[in-house]
């Protein structure tokens, strides 16, 4: 469900791109060091956004280093790490763990069983260290499972469940920024859920899988309705961001919130347009 909160590289300054990449590589290395290769495989762009945002907000001391890695074995790459990198790495892993658990419970997936077993000990430590976030993630995913079992059609209700999960991830500290960070995370989470449902709908229809958009996909205004819902969520999310005193890396953050999050949507639109044109051409032969 993750992978939508990314940069729009063509619209980003070169220096900002390399700094974002250094945060991303720093998270990748942290996952490898603390949680091993499987932990490293949970790496997401979404948590990189959380690092950049929280580092900017709290002006955290950040260490710059250069290292080789599997992806870049020849040339060393810059990596930025701080205390927030460690926090987001933990959130990344616990999200992956509960996803593995669900895969095993729902589909008897052997990869889900293996993944949850391999991460079990590490996750117990994360739960002890971050009990509030861990409970929120577990409870939200459990509620989502229930909605899925019920074939719930209330899009706002279901997406709001994932929004509540995301809002907890941004609460690195309990302070006066909590209400703003909660709303930012909530609306971003709803956007992510809606975008994921929108992208997955054709395959879900084919496989007869649950998707909250099934109930509206036959309506004439389906495409516009989906776009407006997602636009509204990002409008609310961006409005909350603008309340925060984020000066450091503000251009990176705005690039993500105002442009990058739409990269996947634009890609989907382009692909579906090409498919329609191809079907039209085939039909006219």
Short mmCIF file of C-alpha atoms in Angstrom, two decimals:
data_model
loop_
_atom_site.label_atom_id
_atom_site.label_comp_id
_atom_site.label_asym_id
_atom_site.label_seq_id
_atom_site.Cartn_x
_atom_site.Cartn_y
_atom_site.Cartn_z
CA UNK A 1 0.00 0.00 0.00
CA UNK A 2 3.02 2.26 0.24
CA UNK A 3 5.19 3.83 -2.44
CA UNK A 4 3.08 6.86 -3.38
CA UNK A 5 4.77 9.58 -1.30
CA UNK A 6 7.76 10.24 -3.51
CA UNK A 7 9.61 13.10 -5.16
CA UNK A 8 8.92 14.50 -8.61
CA UNK A 9 12.53 14.29 -9.76
CA UNK A 10 12.31 16.48 -12.92
CA UNK A 11 10.92 19.35 -10.82
CA UNK A 12 13.54 19.05 -8.06
CA UNK A 13 16.81 20.97 -7.97
CA UNK A 14 19.87 18.76 -8.41
CA UNK A 15 21.22 19.56 -4.93
CA UNK A 16 17.85 18.78 -3.37
CA UNK A 17 17.62 15.49 -5.25
CA UNK A 18 20.98 14.34 -3.94
CA UNK A 19 20.05 15.37 -0.41
CA UNK A 20 16.77 13.45 -0.61
CA UNK A 21 18.66 10.46 -1.97
CA UNK A 22 21.09 10.71 0.97
CA UNK A 23 18.14 10.52 3.41
CA UNK A 24 16.77 7.53 1.48
CA UNK A 25 20.12 5.74 1.47
CA UNK A 26 20.55 6.55 5.16
CA UNK A 27 17.25 4.85 5.95
CA UNK A 28 18.24 1.86 3.82
CA UNK A 29 21.51 1.47 5.73
CA UNK A 30 19.78 1.86 9.10
CA UNK A 31 17.33 -0.90 8.19
CA UNK A 32 20.19 -3.18 7.18
CA UNK A 33 22.23 -2.47 10.32
CA UNK A 34 19.39 -2.89 12.82
CA UNK A 35 17.08 -5.39 11.13
CA UNK A 36 19.18 -7.26 8.57
CA UNK A 37 18.53 -7.92 4.91
CA UNK A 38 14.79 -8.55 5.39
CA UNK A 39 14.47 -5.25 7.23
CA UNK A 40 16.26 -3.54 4.36
CA UNK A 41 13.70 -4.98 1.95
CA UNK A 42 10.93 -3.01 3.72
CA UNK A 43 12.40 0.32 2.57
CA UNK A 44 9.78 2.81 1.31
CA UNK A 45 9.70 6.33 -0.08
CA UNK A 46 6.88 7.15 2.32
CA UNK A 47 9.09 6.79 5.39
CA UNK A 48 11.80 8.85 3.71
CA UNK A 49 9.27 11.68 3.53
CA UNK A 50 8.65 11.26 7.26
CA UNK A 51 12.39 11.58 7.92
CA UNK A 52 12.74 14.77 5.88
CA UNK A 53 9.63 16.30 7.48
CA UNK A 54 10.46 15.48 11.10
CA UNK A 55 14.14 16.38 10.66
CA UNK A 56 13.09 19.76 9.30
CA UNK A 57 10.53 20.35 12.04
CA UNK A 58 12.77 19.38 14.95
CA UNK A 59 16.07 20.51 13.38
CA UNK A 60 17.69 17.22 14.37
CA UNK A 61 21.47 16.87 14.27
CA UNK A 62 22.18 14.81 11.18
CA UNK A 63 25.39 12.91 10.39
CA UNK A 64 26.71 12.67 6.83
CA UNK A 65 28.71 9.59 5.83
CA UNK A 66 29.71 7.72 2.67
CA UNK A 67 29.37 3.98 2.17
CA UNK A 68 29.24 1.23 -0.42
CA UNK A 69 26.10 -0.90 -0.67
CA UNK A 70 24.68 -3.76 -2.72
CA UNK A 71 22.98 -1.35 -5.11
CA UNK A 72 26.10 0.83 -5.42
CA UNK A 73 29.05 -1.56 -4.92
CA UNK A 74 31.66 0.51 -6.79
CA UNK A 75 31.17 4.12 -5.80
CA UNK A 76 30.44 5.27 -2.26
CA UNK A 77 27.19 7.15 -1.79
CA UNK A 78 26.32 9.87 0.70
CA UNK A 79 23.98 8.91 3.53
CA UNK A 80 22.23 11.15 6.06
CA UNK A 81 21.17 9.66 9.39
CA UNK A 82 19.85 10.92 12.71
CA UNK A 83 17.61 9.81 15.58
CA UNK A 84 14.56 10.14 13.35
CA UNK A 85 16.09 7.73 10.84
CA UNK A 86 16.18 5.12 13.60
CA UNK A 87 12.55 5.84 14.52
CA UNK A 88 11.25 5.60 10.95
CA UNK A 89 13.23 2.40 10.38
CA UNK A 90 11.40 0.87 13.33
CA UNK A 91 8.03 2.01 11.95
CA UNK A 92 8.93 0.59 8.55
CA UNK A 93 9.71 -2.81 10.04
CA UNK A 94 6.65 -3.08 12.25
CA UNK A 95 4.39 -2.19 9.32
CA UNK A 96 6.05 -4.91 7.26
CA UNK A 97 5.72 -7.40 10.13
CA UNK A 98 1.97 -6.94 10.48
CA UNK A 99 1.64 -7.14 6.71
CA UNK A 100 3.47 -10.48 6.74
CA UNK A 101 1.19 -11.68 9.55
CA UNK A 102 -1.93 -10.73 7.58
CA UNK A 103 -0.64 -12.51 4.48
CA UNK A 104 -0.20 -15.70 6.48
CA UNK A 105 -3.55 -15.47 8.28
CA UNK A 106 -5.56 -14.50 5.19
CA UNK A 107 -3.90 -16.43 2.38
CA UNK A 108 -1.65 -18.93 4.19
CA UNK A 109 1.23 -17.30 2.34
CA UNK A 110 4.51 -19.05 3.13
CA UNK A 111 6.41 -15.83 2.49
CA UNK A 112 4.16 -14.14 5.04
CA UNK A 113 4.87 -16.88 7.59
CA UNK A 114 8.61 -16.73 6.96
CA UNK A 115 8.72 -12.93 7.05
CA UNK A 116 6.83 -12.64 10.32
CA UNK A 117 8.95 -15.39 11.90
CA UNK A 118 12.23 -13.77 10.88
CA UNK A 119 11.18 -10.33 12.16
CA UNK A 120 9.45 -11.54 15.33
CA UNK A 121 12.27 -10.95 17.79
CA UNK A 122 13.14 -7.54 16.34
CA UNK A 123 9.50 -6.50 16.39
CA UNK A 124 9.10 -7.41 20.07
CA UNK A 125 11.82 -4.88 20.83
CA UNK A 126 10.10 -2.24 18.69
CA UNK A 127 6.79 -2.83 20.48
CA UNK A 128 8.49 -2.31 23.85
CA UNK A 129 10.16 0.86 22.62
CA UNK A 130 7.15 2.33 20.78
CA UNK A 131 4.01 0.83 22.38
CA UNK A 132 1.61 3.60 21.32
CA UNK A 133 2.54 3.48 17.65
CA UNK A 134 2.63 -0.32 17.67
CA UNK A 135 -0.87 -0.56 19.14
CA UNK A 136 -2.19 2.00 16.65
CA UNK A 137 -0.76 0.10 13.69
CA UNK A 138 -2.04 -3.27 14.90
CA UNK A 139 -5.52 -1.96 15.75
CA UNK A 140 -5.89 -0.05 12.48
CA UNK A 141 -4.85 -3.03 10.37
CA UNK A 142 -7.21 -5.27 12.36
CA UNK A 143 -10.07 -2.84 11.71
CA UNK A 144 -9.19 -2.75 8.01
CA UNK A 145 -9.36 -6.56 7.96
CA UNK A 146 -12.83 -6.38 9.46
CA UNK A 147 -14.00 -3.86 6.87
CA UNK A 148 -12.58 -6.09 4.14
CA UNK A 149 -14.41 -9.13 5.53
CA UNK A 150 -17.64 -7.11 5.64
CA UNK A 151 -17.04 -5.80 2.08
CA UNK A 152 -17.53 -2.27 3.42
CA UNK A 153 -18.48 0.33 0.80
CA UNK A 154 -18.13 3.50 2.89
CA UNK A 155 -14.97 4.90 1.29
CA UNK A 156 -14.54 7.65 3.85
CA UNK A 157 -14.82 5.21 6.74
CA UNK A 158 -12.36 2.68 5.34
CA UNK A 159 -9.76 5.20 4.18
CA UNK A 160 -10.08 6.98 7.52
CA UNK A 161 -8.95 3.80 9.24
CA UNK A 162 -5.66 3.90 7.36
CA UNK A 163 -5.48 7.64 8.02
CA UNK A 164 -5.52 6.99 11.76
CA UNK A 165 -2.67 4.54 11.32
CA UNK A 166 -0.58 7.10 9.46
CA UNK A 167 -1.26 9.94 11.87
CA UNK A 168 0.33 7.97 14.68
CA UNK A 169 3.54 7.42 12.69
CA UNK A 170 4.24 11.14 12.52
CA UNK A 171 4.08 11.58 16.30
CA UNK A 172 7.78 11.29 16.99
CA UNK A 173 7.35 13.56 20.02
CA UNK A 174 4.45 14.58 22.21
CA UNK A 175 4.43 18.37 21.91
CA UNK A 176 2.33 21.30 20.69
CA UNK A 177 2.80 20.20 17.06
CA UNK A 178 0.85 16.99 17.71
CA UNK A 179 -2.57 18.18 16.43
CA UNK A 180 -1.07 19.48 13.18
CA UNK A 181 1.06 16.38 12.62
CA UNK A 182 -1.94 14.16 13.35
CA UNK A 183 -4.09 15.90 10.75
CA UNK A 184 -1.24 15.88 8.22
CA UNK A 185 -0.71 12.15 8.70
CA UNK A 186 -4.44 11.42 8.72
CA UNK A 187 -5.15 13.07 5.38
CA UNK A 188 -1.97 11.70 3.84
CA UNK A 189 -3.01 8.22 4.97
CA UNK A 190 -6.45 8.60 3.43
CA UNK A 191 -4.84 9.74 0.19
CA UNK A 192 -2.50 6.73 0.16
CA UNK A 193 -5.39 4.33 0.76
CA UNK A 194 -7.53 5.90 -1.96
CA UNK A 195 -4.67 5.94 -4.46
CA UNK A 196 -3.91 2.29 -3.73
CA UNK A 197 -7.56 1.32 -4.18
CA UNK A 198 -7.75 3.32 -7.40
CA UNK A 199 -4.64 1.68 -8.83
CA UNK A 200 -5.66 -1.84 -7.79
CA UNK A 201 -9.31 -1.70 -8.89
CA UNK A 202 -8.95 -3.30 -12.38
CA UNK A 203 -7.03 -6.26 -10.97
CA UNK A 204 -9.35 -6.53 -7.95
CA UNK A 205 -12.39 -6.66 -10.25
CA UNK A 206 -10.75 -9.37 -12.33
CA UNK A 207 -9.85 -11.47 -9.27
CA UNK A 208 -13.08 -10.64 -7.38
CA UNK A 209 -11.12 -9.15 -4.49
CA UNK A 210 -12.37 -6.55 -2.06
CA UNK A 211 -11.99 -2.92 -3.07
CA UNK A 212 -14.06 -0.08 -1.55
CA UNK A 213 -14.29 1.61 -4.96
CA UNK A 214 -16.22 -1.31 -6.50
CA UNK A 215 -19.50 0.27 -5.43
CA UNK A 216 -18.87 3.47 -7.42
CA UNK A 217 -16.69 2.35 -10.33
CA UNK A 218 -19.65 1.94 -12.70
CA UNK A 219 -20.87 5.48 -12.13
CA UNK A 220 -20.41 7.96 -14.95
CA UNK A 221 -18.42 10.40 -12.82
CA UNK A 222 -16.17 7.71 -11.27
CA UNK A 223 -12.86 9.08 -12.57
CA UNK A 224 -13.62 12.66 -11.60
CA UNK A 225 -14.98 11.60 -8.23
CA UNK A 226 -11.82 9.65 -7.39
CA UNK A 227 -9.61 12.52 -8.49
CA UNK A 228 -11.56 15.04 -6.43
CA UNK A 229 -11.45 12.84 -3.32
CA UNK A 230 -7.69 12.45 -3.58
CA UNK A 231 -7.24 16.13 -4.40
CA UNK A 232 -9.22 17.06 -1.31
CA UNK A 233 -7.12 14.79 0.91
CA UNK A 234 -3.84 16.27 -0.35
CA UNK A 235 -5.27 19.78 -0.07
CA UNK A 236 -5.98 19.21 3.62
CA UNK A 237 -2.62 17.49 4.14
CA UNK A 238 -0.69 20.32 2.47
CA UNK A 239 -2.61 22.94 4.44
CA UNK A 240 -1.50 21.28 7.68
CA UNK A 241 2.09 21.14 6.44
CA UNK A 242 2.09 24.88 5.79
CA UNK A 243 1.31 25.47 9.48
CA UNK A 244 4.63 23.87 10.48
CA UNK A 245 7.83 25.96 10.75
CA UNK A 246 9.72 23.74 8.31
CA UNK A 247 12.50 25.78 6.71
CA UNK A 248 15.15 23.09 6.23
CA UNK A 249 14.50 21.12 3.03
CA UNK A 250 11.19 22.93 2.49
CA UNK A 251 11.63 22.71 -1.29
CA UNK A 252 11.94 18.92 -1.07
CA UNK A 253 8.86 18.64 1.12
CA UNK A 254 6.76 20.86 -1.14
CA UNK A 255 7.95 18.97 -4.20
CA UNK A 256 6.63 15.77 -2.63
CA UNK A 257 3.33 17.15 -1.33
CA UNK A 258 2.35 19.25 -4.32
CA UNK A 259 3.76 17.17 -7.16
CA UNK A 260 5.48 13.90 -6.23
CA UNK A 261 2.42 12.25 -4.69
CA UNK A 262 0.69 12.54 -8.07
CA UNK A 263 3.45 10.77 -10.00
CA UNK A 264 1.80 7.36 -9.73
CA UNK A 265 -1.64 8.80 -10.60
CA UNK A 266 -0.25 10.44 -13.74
CA UNK A 267 1.46 7.18 -14.68
CA UNK A 268 -1.80 5.27 -14.23
CA UNK A 269 -3.67 7.80 -16.37
CA UNK A 270 -1.08 7.55 -19.14
CA UNK A 271 -1.16 3.75 -19.11
CA UNK A 272 -4.96 3.56 -19.19
CA UNK A 273 -5.14 6.10 -21.99
CA UNK A 274 -2.70 4.02 -24.05
CA UNK A 275 -4.77 0.88 -23.36
CA UNK A 276 -7.97 2.63 -24.47
CA UNK A 277 -6.30 3.84 -27.66
CA UNK A 278 -4.92 0.38 -28.38
CA UNK A 279 -8.33 -1.23 -27.82
CA UNK A 280 -9.90 1.37 -30.10
CA UNK A 281 -7.35 0.68 -32.82
CA UNK A 282 -7.86 -3.08 -32.53
CA UNK A 283 -11.60 -2.63 -32.70
CA UNK A 284 -11.40 -0.59 -35.89
CA UNK A 285 -9.39 -3.22 -37.79
#
